[in-house]
C-alpha positions as a printed Julia matrix, in Angstrom:
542×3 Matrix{Float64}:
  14.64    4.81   21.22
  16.05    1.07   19.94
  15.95   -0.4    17.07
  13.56   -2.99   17.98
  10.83    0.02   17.86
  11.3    -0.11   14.4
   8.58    0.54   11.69
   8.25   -1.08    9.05
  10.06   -3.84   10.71
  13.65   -3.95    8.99
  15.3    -7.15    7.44
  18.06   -7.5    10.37
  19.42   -5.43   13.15
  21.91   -6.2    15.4
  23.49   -4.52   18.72
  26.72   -3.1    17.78
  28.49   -1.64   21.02
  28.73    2.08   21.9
  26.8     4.6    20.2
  26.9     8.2    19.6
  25.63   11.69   20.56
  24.8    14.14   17.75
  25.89   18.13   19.21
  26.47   21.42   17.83
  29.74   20.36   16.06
  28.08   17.07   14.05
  29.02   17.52   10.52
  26.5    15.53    7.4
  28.65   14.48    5.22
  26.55   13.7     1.48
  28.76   11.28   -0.71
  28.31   11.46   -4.8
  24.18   10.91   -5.63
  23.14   11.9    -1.72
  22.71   15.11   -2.1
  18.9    15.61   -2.37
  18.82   12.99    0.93
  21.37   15.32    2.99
  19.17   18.41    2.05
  15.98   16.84    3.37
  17.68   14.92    6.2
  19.8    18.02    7.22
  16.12   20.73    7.55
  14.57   17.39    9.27
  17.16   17.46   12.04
  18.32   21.04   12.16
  13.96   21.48   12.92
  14.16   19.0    16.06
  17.61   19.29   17.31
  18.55   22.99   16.64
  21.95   22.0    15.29
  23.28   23.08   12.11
  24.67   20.27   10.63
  27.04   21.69    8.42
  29.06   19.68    5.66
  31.85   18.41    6.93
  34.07   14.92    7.28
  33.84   14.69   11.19
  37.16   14.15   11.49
  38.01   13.76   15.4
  34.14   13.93   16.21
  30.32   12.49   15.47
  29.25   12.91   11.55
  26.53   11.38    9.77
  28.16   10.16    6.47
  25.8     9.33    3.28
  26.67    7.2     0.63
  25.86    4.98   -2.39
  27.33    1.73   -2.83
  27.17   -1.42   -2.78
  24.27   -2.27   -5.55
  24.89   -5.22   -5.66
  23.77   -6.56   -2.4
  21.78   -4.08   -1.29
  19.57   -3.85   -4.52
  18.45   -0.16   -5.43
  16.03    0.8    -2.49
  18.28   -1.18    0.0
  20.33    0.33    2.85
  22.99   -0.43    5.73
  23.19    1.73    8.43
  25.48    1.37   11.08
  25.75    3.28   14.34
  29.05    3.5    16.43
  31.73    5.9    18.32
  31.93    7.96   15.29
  28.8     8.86   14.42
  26.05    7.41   11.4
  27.03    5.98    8.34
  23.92    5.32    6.2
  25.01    2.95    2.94
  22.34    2.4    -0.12
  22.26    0.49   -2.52
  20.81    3.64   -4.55
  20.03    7.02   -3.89
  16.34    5.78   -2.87
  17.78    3.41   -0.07
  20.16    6.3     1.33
  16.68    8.16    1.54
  15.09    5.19    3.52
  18.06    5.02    5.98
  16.98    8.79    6.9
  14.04    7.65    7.98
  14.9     4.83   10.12
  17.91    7.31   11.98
  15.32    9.72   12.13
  13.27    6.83   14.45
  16.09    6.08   16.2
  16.39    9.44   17.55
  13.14    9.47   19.04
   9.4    10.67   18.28
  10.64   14.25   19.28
  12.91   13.79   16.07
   9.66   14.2    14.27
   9.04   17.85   15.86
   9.81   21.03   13.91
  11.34   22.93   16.79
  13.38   21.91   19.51
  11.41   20.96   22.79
  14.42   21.59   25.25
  17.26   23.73   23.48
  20.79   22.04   24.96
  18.89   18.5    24.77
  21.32   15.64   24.44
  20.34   13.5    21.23
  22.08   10.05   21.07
  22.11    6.66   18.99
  22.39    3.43   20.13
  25.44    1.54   18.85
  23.26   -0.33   16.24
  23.64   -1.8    12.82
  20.5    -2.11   10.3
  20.32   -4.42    7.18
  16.68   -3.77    5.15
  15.59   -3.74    1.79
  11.67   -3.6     1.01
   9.72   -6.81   -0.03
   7.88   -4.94   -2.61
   8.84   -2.59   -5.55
   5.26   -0.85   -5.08
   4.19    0.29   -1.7
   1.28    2.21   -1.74
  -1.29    4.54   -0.67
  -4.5     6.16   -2.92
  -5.85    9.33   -2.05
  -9.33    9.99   -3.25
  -9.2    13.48   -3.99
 -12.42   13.23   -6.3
 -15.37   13.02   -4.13
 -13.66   15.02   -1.54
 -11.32   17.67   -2.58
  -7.98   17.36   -0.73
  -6.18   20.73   -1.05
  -2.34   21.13   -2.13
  -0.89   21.23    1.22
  -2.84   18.39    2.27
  -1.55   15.9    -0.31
   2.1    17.31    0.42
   1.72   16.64    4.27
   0.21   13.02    2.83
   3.33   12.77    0.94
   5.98   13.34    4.1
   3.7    11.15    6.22
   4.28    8.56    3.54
   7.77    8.75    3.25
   8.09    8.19    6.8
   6.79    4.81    6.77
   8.63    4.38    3.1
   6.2     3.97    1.29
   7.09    4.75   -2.38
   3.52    5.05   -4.49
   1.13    7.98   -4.36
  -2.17    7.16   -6.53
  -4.64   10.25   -7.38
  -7.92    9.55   -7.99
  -8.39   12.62   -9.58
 -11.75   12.42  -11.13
 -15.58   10.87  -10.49
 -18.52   11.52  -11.15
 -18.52   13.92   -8.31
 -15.89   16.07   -9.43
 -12.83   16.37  -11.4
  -9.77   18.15   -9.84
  -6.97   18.42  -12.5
  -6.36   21.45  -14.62
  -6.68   20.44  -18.69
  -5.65   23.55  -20.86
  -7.65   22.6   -23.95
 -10.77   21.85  -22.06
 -10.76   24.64  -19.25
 -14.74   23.44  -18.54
 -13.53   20.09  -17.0
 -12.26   22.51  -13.75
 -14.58   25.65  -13.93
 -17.49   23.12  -13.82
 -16.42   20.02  -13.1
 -14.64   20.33  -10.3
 -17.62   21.81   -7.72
 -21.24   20.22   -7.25
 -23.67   22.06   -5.3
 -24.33   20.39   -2.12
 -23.02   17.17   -0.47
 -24.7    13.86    0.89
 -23.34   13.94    4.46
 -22.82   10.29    4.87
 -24.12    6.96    3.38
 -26.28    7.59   -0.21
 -29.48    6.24    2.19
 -29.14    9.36    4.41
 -31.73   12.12    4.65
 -28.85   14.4     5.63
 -27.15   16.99    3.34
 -24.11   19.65    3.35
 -25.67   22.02    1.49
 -22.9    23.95    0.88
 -21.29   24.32   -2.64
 -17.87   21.94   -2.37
 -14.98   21.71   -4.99
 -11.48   22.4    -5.87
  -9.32   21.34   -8.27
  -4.81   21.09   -8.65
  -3.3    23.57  -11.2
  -0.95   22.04  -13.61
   1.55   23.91  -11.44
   0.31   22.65   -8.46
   0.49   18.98  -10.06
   4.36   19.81  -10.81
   5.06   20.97   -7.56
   3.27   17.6    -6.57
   5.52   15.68   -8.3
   8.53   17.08   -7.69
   7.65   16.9    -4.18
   7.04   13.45   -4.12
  10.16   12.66   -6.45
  12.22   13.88   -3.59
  11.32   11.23   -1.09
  11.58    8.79   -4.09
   7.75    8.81   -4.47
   5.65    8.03   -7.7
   3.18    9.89   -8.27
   0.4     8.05  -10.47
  -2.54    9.71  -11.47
  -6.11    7.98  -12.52
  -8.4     9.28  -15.09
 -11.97    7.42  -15.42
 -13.13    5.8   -18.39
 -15.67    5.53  -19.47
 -17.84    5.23  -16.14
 -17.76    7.27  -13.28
 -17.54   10.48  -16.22
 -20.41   12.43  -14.56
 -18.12   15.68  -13.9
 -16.74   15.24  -17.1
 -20.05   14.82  -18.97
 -21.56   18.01  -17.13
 -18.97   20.27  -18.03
 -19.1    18.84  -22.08
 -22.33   17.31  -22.61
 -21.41   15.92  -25.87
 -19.15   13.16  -23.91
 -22.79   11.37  -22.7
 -24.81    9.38  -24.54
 -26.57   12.32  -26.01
 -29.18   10.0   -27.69
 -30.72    8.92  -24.51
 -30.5    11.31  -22.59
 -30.6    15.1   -22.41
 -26.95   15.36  -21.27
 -27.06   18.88  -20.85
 -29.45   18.58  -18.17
 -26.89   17.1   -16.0
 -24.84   18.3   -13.21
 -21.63   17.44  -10.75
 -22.94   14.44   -9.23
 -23.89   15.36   -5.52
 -24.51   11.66   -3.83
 -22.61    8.72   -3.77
 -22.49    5.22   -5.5
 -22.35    4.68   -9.33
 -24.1     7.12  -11.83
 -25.54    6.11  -14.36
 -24.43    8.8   -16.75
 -21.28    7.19  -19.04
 -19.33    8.17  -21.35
 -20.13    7.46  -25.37
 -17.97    5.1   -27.02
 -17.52    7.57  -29.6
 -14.57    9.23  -31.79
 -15.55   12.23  -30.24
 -15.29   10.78  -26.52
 -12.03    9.15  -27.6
 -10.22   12.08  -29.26
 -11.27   14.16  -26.51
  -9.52   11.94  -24.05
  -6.66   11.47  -26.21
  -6.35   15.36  -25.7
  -6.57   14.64  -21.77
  -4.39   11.96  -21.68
  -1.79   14.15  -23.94
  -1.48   16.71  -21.16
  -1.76   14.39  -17.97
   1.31   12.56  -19.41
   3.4    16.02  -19.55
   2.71   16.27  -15.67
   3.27   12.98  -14.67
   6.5    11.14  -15.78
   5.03    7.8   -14.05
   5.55    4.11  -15.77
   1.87    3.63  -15.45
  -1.43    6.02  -16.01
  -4.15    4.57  -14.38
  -7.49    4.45  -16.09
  -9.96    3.51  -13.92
 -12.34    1.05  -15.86
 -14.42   -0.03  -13.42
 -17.93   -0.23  -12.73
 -19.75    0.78  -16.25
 -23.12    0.76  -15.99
 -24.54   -0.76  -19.57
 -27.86    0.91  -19.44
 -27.65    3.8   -21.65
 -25.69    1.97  -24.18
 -28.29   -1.12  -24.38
 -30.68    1.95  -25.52
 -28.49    4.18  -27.35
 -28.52    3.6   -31.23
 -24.75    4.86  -31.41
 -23.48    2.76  -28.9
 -25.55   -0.41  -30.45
 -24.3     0.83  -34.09
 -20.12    0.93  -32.87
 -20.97   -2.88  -31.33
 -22.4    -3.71  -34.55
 -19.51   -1.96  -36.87
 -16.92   -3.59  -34.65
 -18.27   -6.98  -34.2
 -18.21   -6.97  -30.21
 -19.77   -9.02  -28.02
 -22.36   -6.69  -26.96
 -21.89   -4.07  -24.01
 -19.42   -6.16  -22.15
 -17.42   -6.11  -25.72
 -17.74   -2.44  -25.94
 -16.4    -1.18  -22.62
 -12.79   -3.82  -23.4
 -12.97   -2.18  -26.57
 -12.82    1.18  -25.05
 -10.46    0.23  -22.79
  -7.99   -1.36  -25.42
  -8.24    1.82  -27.61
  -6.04    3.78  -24.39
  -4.36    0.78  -23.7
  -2.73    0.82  -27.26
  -2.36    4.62  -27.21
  -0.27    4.57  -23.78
   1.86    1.74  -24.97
   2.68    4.22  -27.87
   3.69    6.66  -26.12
   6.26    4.55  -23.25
   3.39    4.1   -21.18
   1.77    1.4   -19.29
  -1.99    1.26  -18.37
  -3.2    -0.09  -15.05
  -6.63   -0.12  -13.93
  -9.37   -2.03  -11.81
  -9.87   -5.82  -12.37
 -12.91   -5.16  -14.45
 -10.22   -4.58  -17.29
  -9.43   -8.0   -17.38
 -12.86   -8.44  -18.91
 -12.34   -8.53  -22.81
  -8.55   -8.9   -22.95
  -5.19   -6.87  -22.29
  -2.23   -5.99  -24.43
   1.08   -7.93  -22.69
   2.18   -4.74  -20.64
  -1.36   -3.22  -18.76
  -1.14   -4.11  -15.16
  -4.14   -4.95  -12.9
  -5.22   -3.2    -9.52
  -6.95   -5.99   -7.85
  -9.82   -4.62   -5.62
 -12.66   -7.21   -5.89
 -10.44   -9.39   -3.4
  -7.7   -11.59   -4.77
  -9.92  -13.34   -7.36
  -8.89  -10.42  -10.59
  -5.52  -10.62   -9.01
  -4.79  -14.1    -9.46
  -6.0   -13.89  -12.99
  -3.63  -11.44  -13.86
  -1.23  -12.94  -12.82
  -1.87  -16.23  -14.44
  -2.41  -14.5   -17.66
   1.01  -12.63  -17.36
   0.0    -9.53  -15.8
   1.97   -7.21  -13.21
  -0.83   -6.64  -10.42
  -1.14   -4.31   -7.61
  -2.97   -6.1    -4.85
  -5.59   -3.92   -2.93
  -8.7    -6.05   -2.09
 -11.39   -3.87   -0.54
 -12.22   -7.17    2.3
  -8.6    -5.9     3.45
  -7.28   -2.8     2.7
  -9.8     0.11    2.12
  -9.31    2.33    4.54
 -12.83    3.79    4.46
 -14.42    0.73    6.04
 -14.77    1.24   10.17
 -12.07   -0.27   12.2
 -14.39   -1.67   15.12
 -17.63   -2.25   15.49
 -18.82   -0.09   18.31
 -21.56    2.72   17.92
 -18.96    5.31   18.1
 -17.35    4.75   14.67
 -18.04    7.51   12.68
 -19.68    6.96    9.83
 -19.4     3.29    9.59
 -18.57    1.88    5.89
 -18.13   -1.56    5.41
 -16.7    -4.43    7.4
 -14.75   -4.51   10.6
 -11.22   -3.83    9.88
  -8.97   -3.48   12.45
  -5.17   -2.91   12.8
  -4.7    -6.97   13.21
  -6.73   -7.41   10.36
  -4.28   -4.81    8.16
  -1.53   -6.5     9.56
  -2.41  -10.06    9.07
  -2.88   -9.17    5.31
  -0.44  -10.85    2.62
  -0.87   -9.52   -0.87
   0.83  -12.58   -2.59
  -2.05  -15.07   -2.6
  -1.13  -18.44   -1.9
  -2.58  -20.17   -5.41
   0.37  -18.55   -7.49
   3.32  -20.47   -8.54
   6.74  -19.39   -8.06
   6.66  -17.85  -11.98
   2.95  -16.19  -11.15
   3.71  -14.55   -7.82
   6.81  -12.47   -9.84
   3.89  -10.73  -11.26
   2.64   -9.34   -8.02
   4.25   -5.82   -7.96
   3.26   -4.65   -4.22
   0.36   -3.57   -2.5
  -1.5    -0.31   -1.79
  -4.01    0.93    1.15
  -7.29    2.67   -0.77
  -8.93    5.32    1.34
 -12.4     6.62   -0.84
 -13.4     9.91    0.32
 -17.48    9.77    0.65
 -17.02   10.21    4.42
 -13.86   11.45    4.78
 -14.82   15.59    4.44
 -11.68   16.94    5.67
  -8.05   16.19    6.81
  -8.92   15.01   10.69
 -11.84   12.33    9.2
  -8.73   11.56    6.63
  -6.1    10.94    9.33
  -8.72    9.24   11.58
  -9.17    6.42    8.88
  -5.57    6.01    7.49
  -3.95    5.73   10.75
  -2.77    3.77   12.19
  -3.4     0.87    9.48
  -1.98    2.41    7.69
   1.6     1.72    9.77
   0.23   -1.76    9.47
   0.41   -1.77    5.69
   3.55   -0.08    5.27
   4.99   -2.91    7.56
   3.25   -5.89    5.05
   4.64   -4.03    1.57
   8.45   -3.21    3.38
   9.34   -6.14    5.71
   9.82  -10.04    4.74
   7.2   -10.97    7.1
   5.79  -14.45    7.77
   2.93  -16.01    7.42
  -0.12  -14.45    8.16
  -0.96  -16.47   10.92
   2.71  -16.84   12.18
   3.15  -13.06   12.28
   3.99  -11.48   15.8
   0.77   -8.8    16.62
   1.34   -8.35   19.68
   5.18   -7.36   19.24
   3.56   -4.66   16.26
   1.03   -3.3    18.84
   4.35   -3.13   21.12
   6.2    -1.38   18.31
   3.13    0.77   17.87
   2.91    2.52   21.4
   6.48    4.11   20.64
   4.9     4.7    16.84
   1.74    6.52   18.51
   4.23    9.08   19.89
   5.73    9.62   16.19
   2.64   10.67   15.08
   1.74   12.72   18.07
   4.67   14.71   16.89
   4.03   14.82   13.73
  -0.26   16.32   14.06
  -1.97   13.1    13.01
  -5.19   12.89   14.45
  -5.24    8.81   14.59
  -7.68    6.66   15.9
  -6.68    5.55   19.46
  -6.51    2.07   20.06
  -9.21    2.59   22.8
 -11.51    3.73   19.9
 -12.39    7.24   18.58
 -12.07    9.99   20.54
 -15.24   13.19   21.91
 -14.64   14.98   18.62
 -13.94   12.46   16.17
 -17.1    10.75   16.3
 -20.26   11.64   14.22
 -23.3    10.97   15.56
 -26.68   11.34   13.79
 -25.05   10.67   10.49
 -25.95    7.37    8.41
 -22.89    4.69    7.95
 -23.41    1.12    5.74
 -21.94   -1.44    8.42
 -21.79   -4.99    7.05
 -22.13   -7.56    9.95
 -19.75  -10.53   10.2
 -16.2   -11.32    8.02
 -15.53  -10.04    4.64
 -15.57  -12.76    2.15
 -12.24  -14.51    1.55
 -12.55  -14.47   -2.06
């Protein structure tokens, strides 16, 4: 394997004469602050290669040396990793850009480098004489997992979280509750788990299908499991960042504690985990009640997750129940709001203010924008780059994720064999021809743009093949858009990506991702018989 197979794409490479060939007498030796990389990089290797890898200087033979150094030039996620005679030396500019040199020597050893046995014991592994220069575009690279709708057990977001770090990506973001479930452990509101976090039976595709899984499905992450989580994801210099919803998409919540709805509209108690798709109806009350109780959430979701930001959702709020609940008309009233619209930025400032508190910065949907932000909430941008560019105008960090371009649960061709076709057309070009720095921003404006994240919702994704089937292999794409100081959209080289790519198929052979194939979807990954919601022609470019 060569550098130029390379993904993400790195800043510069260059041929640097002979190589080397790692045997059963290569020595790691972990510098001050690379200790946590040698561990993981040392049980990577020892699984493919069957060599021990045993501390050690190398003197008078091949060694892999880690260090830090350097901060200066190579910033704090930055490497240089040079290849020769001697063996690897992998230079960061920080622990975190020691860990990303793993990754790329693990590529240049080859996909088998990804196995976790040896194929051929005796095999000769070698290096090309190479030296690497990289440092990522973007200070958040990331992926959300929507473990609401469909549960995603513990080992599954682990796996999520290794597949991640190979493409160095560096931002993990849990949707952890819907209105079709709620999967995170709360201590002083046990309910929230043993009845939020199963529904009875399942729409099996689209919300318009007659079809339905009539088997009960749930789950939910223990606050151990959560730590374990983290601490995973620390390791490979992951964040994890968790979302909470408020006030919409509450139906789990409201059906374990009815008292959260808008009890004066509704019978609340009547209610139960939301079984279909799209938005419910059912909100939360913009009550002290609803607030301290989510204070009391919020309290324990910030012991588990050390994150700068807690994400809270605040999208897609139905108004109807509070146009005809009393209460809700009586706190726009008290407050002076500008009606419904008023009430849900009011509700949205109360946790914004309570985060900042605590060393804490909110970040949720564009909708937020609506009504004002305190100076540190950030902005996901999914309605395409229109709440993005606000943001960013009005001083706010923003995470750029339009749906037109990177959801992951719309279909990636158009043929009749897509399974469960969401959305637009969205191929790997498409992915890869995606810039999340819009070209309206000024110099001062685009400084706000923190990265970019791929969103894969989980209507249609049931288990871990349908999740694998639509992350990859955009999402290879994206990681190569958020990492690598690519140009232009148009100007960008596709065809030497889809080159890079065939060697890139093999990594994830090795590694048990069931991708799409680039000649489409293959006996078993298809789903006949069950409803999609294709939309015909281009997204809007909006």
């Amino acid at each position: 394997m060569t550098a130029a197979d390379l993904i993400p794409a790195p800043r510069a490479v260059r041929t640097a004469g002979a190589g080397c060939a790692l045997d059963e007498d290569t020595v790691l030796a972990a510098g001050p602050g690379t200790e946590a990389t040698a561990r993981r990089l040392r049980a990577m290797l020892q699984a493919a290669t069957g060599y021990a890898l045993p501390p050690g200087r190398g003197d008078g033979g091949t060694a892999i040396r880690l260090a830090v150094g350097d901060t200066g030039t190579l910033g704090p996620e930055g490497y240089r990793l040079t290849v020769d005679a001697t063996g690897a030396t992998l230079l960061g500019g920080g622990p975190a850009g020691v860990f990303w040199a793993a990754q790329t020597l693990r590529q240049l050893l080859g996909p088998d480098a990804f196995r976790r046995a040896p194929l051929t014991p005796g095999r000769r592994w070698t290096l090309p004489g190479t030296v690497v220069e990289d440092a990522p575009r973007f200070r958040w690279r990331g992926l959300l997992l929507d473990v609401a709708r469909h549960f995603l057990p513990k080992d599954g977001v682990l796996r999520y979280l290794d597949l991640m770090a190979a493409h160095k990506l560096n931002v993990l973001h849990l949707h952890l509750t819907d209105d079709q479930g709620w999967r995170l452990q709360i201590r002083r509101h046990p309910r929230l788990t043993e009845i939020g976090s199963w529904r009875a039976r399942t729409k099996l595709g689209h919300r318009a299908s007659p079809l339905w899984d009539e088997r009960p499905h749930g789950g939910f992450y223990t606050q151990d499991d959560i730590r374990e989580i983290v601490a995973y994801a620390a390791e490979r210099h992951i964040t994890v960042v968790p979302e909470i919803d408020v006030p919409g998409h509450s139906q789990a919540a409201i059906a374990a504690y009815p008292e959260l709805g808008n009890t004066d509209v509704i019978d609340t108690t009547a209610l139960s985990v939301w079984d279909t798709w799209g938005v419910s109806p059912n909100v939360l009350a913009p009550t002290d009640t609803t607030l301290r109780f989510y204070e009391e959430v919020f309290e324990e979701v910030l012991e588990l997750f050390p994150s700068e930001f807690v994400h809270i959702g605040g999208d897609e709020c139905p108004k109807d129940q509070w146009r005809r609940s009393a209460t809700a008309q009586a706190r726009i009233k008290e407050l002076g709001l500008a009606g419904e619209d008023g009430l849900q930025a009011w509700f949205i400032g109360h946790f914004d203010r309570w985060l900042s508190a605590r060393g804490r910065r909110l970040i949720g949907w564009d909708e937020i924008l609506e009504g004002g932000l305190a100076p540190g909430a950030a902005v996901s941008s999914w309605r395409g780059y229109a709440g993005g560019i606000a943001a960013a105008r009005a001083g706010h960090d923003v995470v750029m994720c339009p749906e037109q371009y990177v959801y992951l649960d719309h279909r990636q061709a158009p043929g009749e064999d897509e399974p469960v076709p969401i959305g637009f057309v969205r191929t790997l070009e498409d992915v890869y021809r995606f810039d999340p720095v819009p070209a309206q921003l000024t110099g001062d404006e685009r400084r706000h743009v923190l990265g970019t994240q791929a969103n894969l919702w989980s209507e249609v994704t049931e288990d871990q093949g349908r999740v694998d089937y639509q992350v990859f292999p955009r999402l290879a794409a994206l990681a190569e858009v958020a990492w690598s100081d690519l140009p232009a959209p148009a100007e960008r080289d596709h065809a030497g990506f889809e080159r890079r790519m065939a060697a890139h198929y093999r990594r994830l052979d090795a590694l048990g991702v069931a991708y799409r194939p680039p000649s489409g979807p293959r006996p078993w990954q298809r789903r006949p018989g069950i409803l999609g919601r294709p939309i015909d022609g281009p997204p809007p470019n909006r």
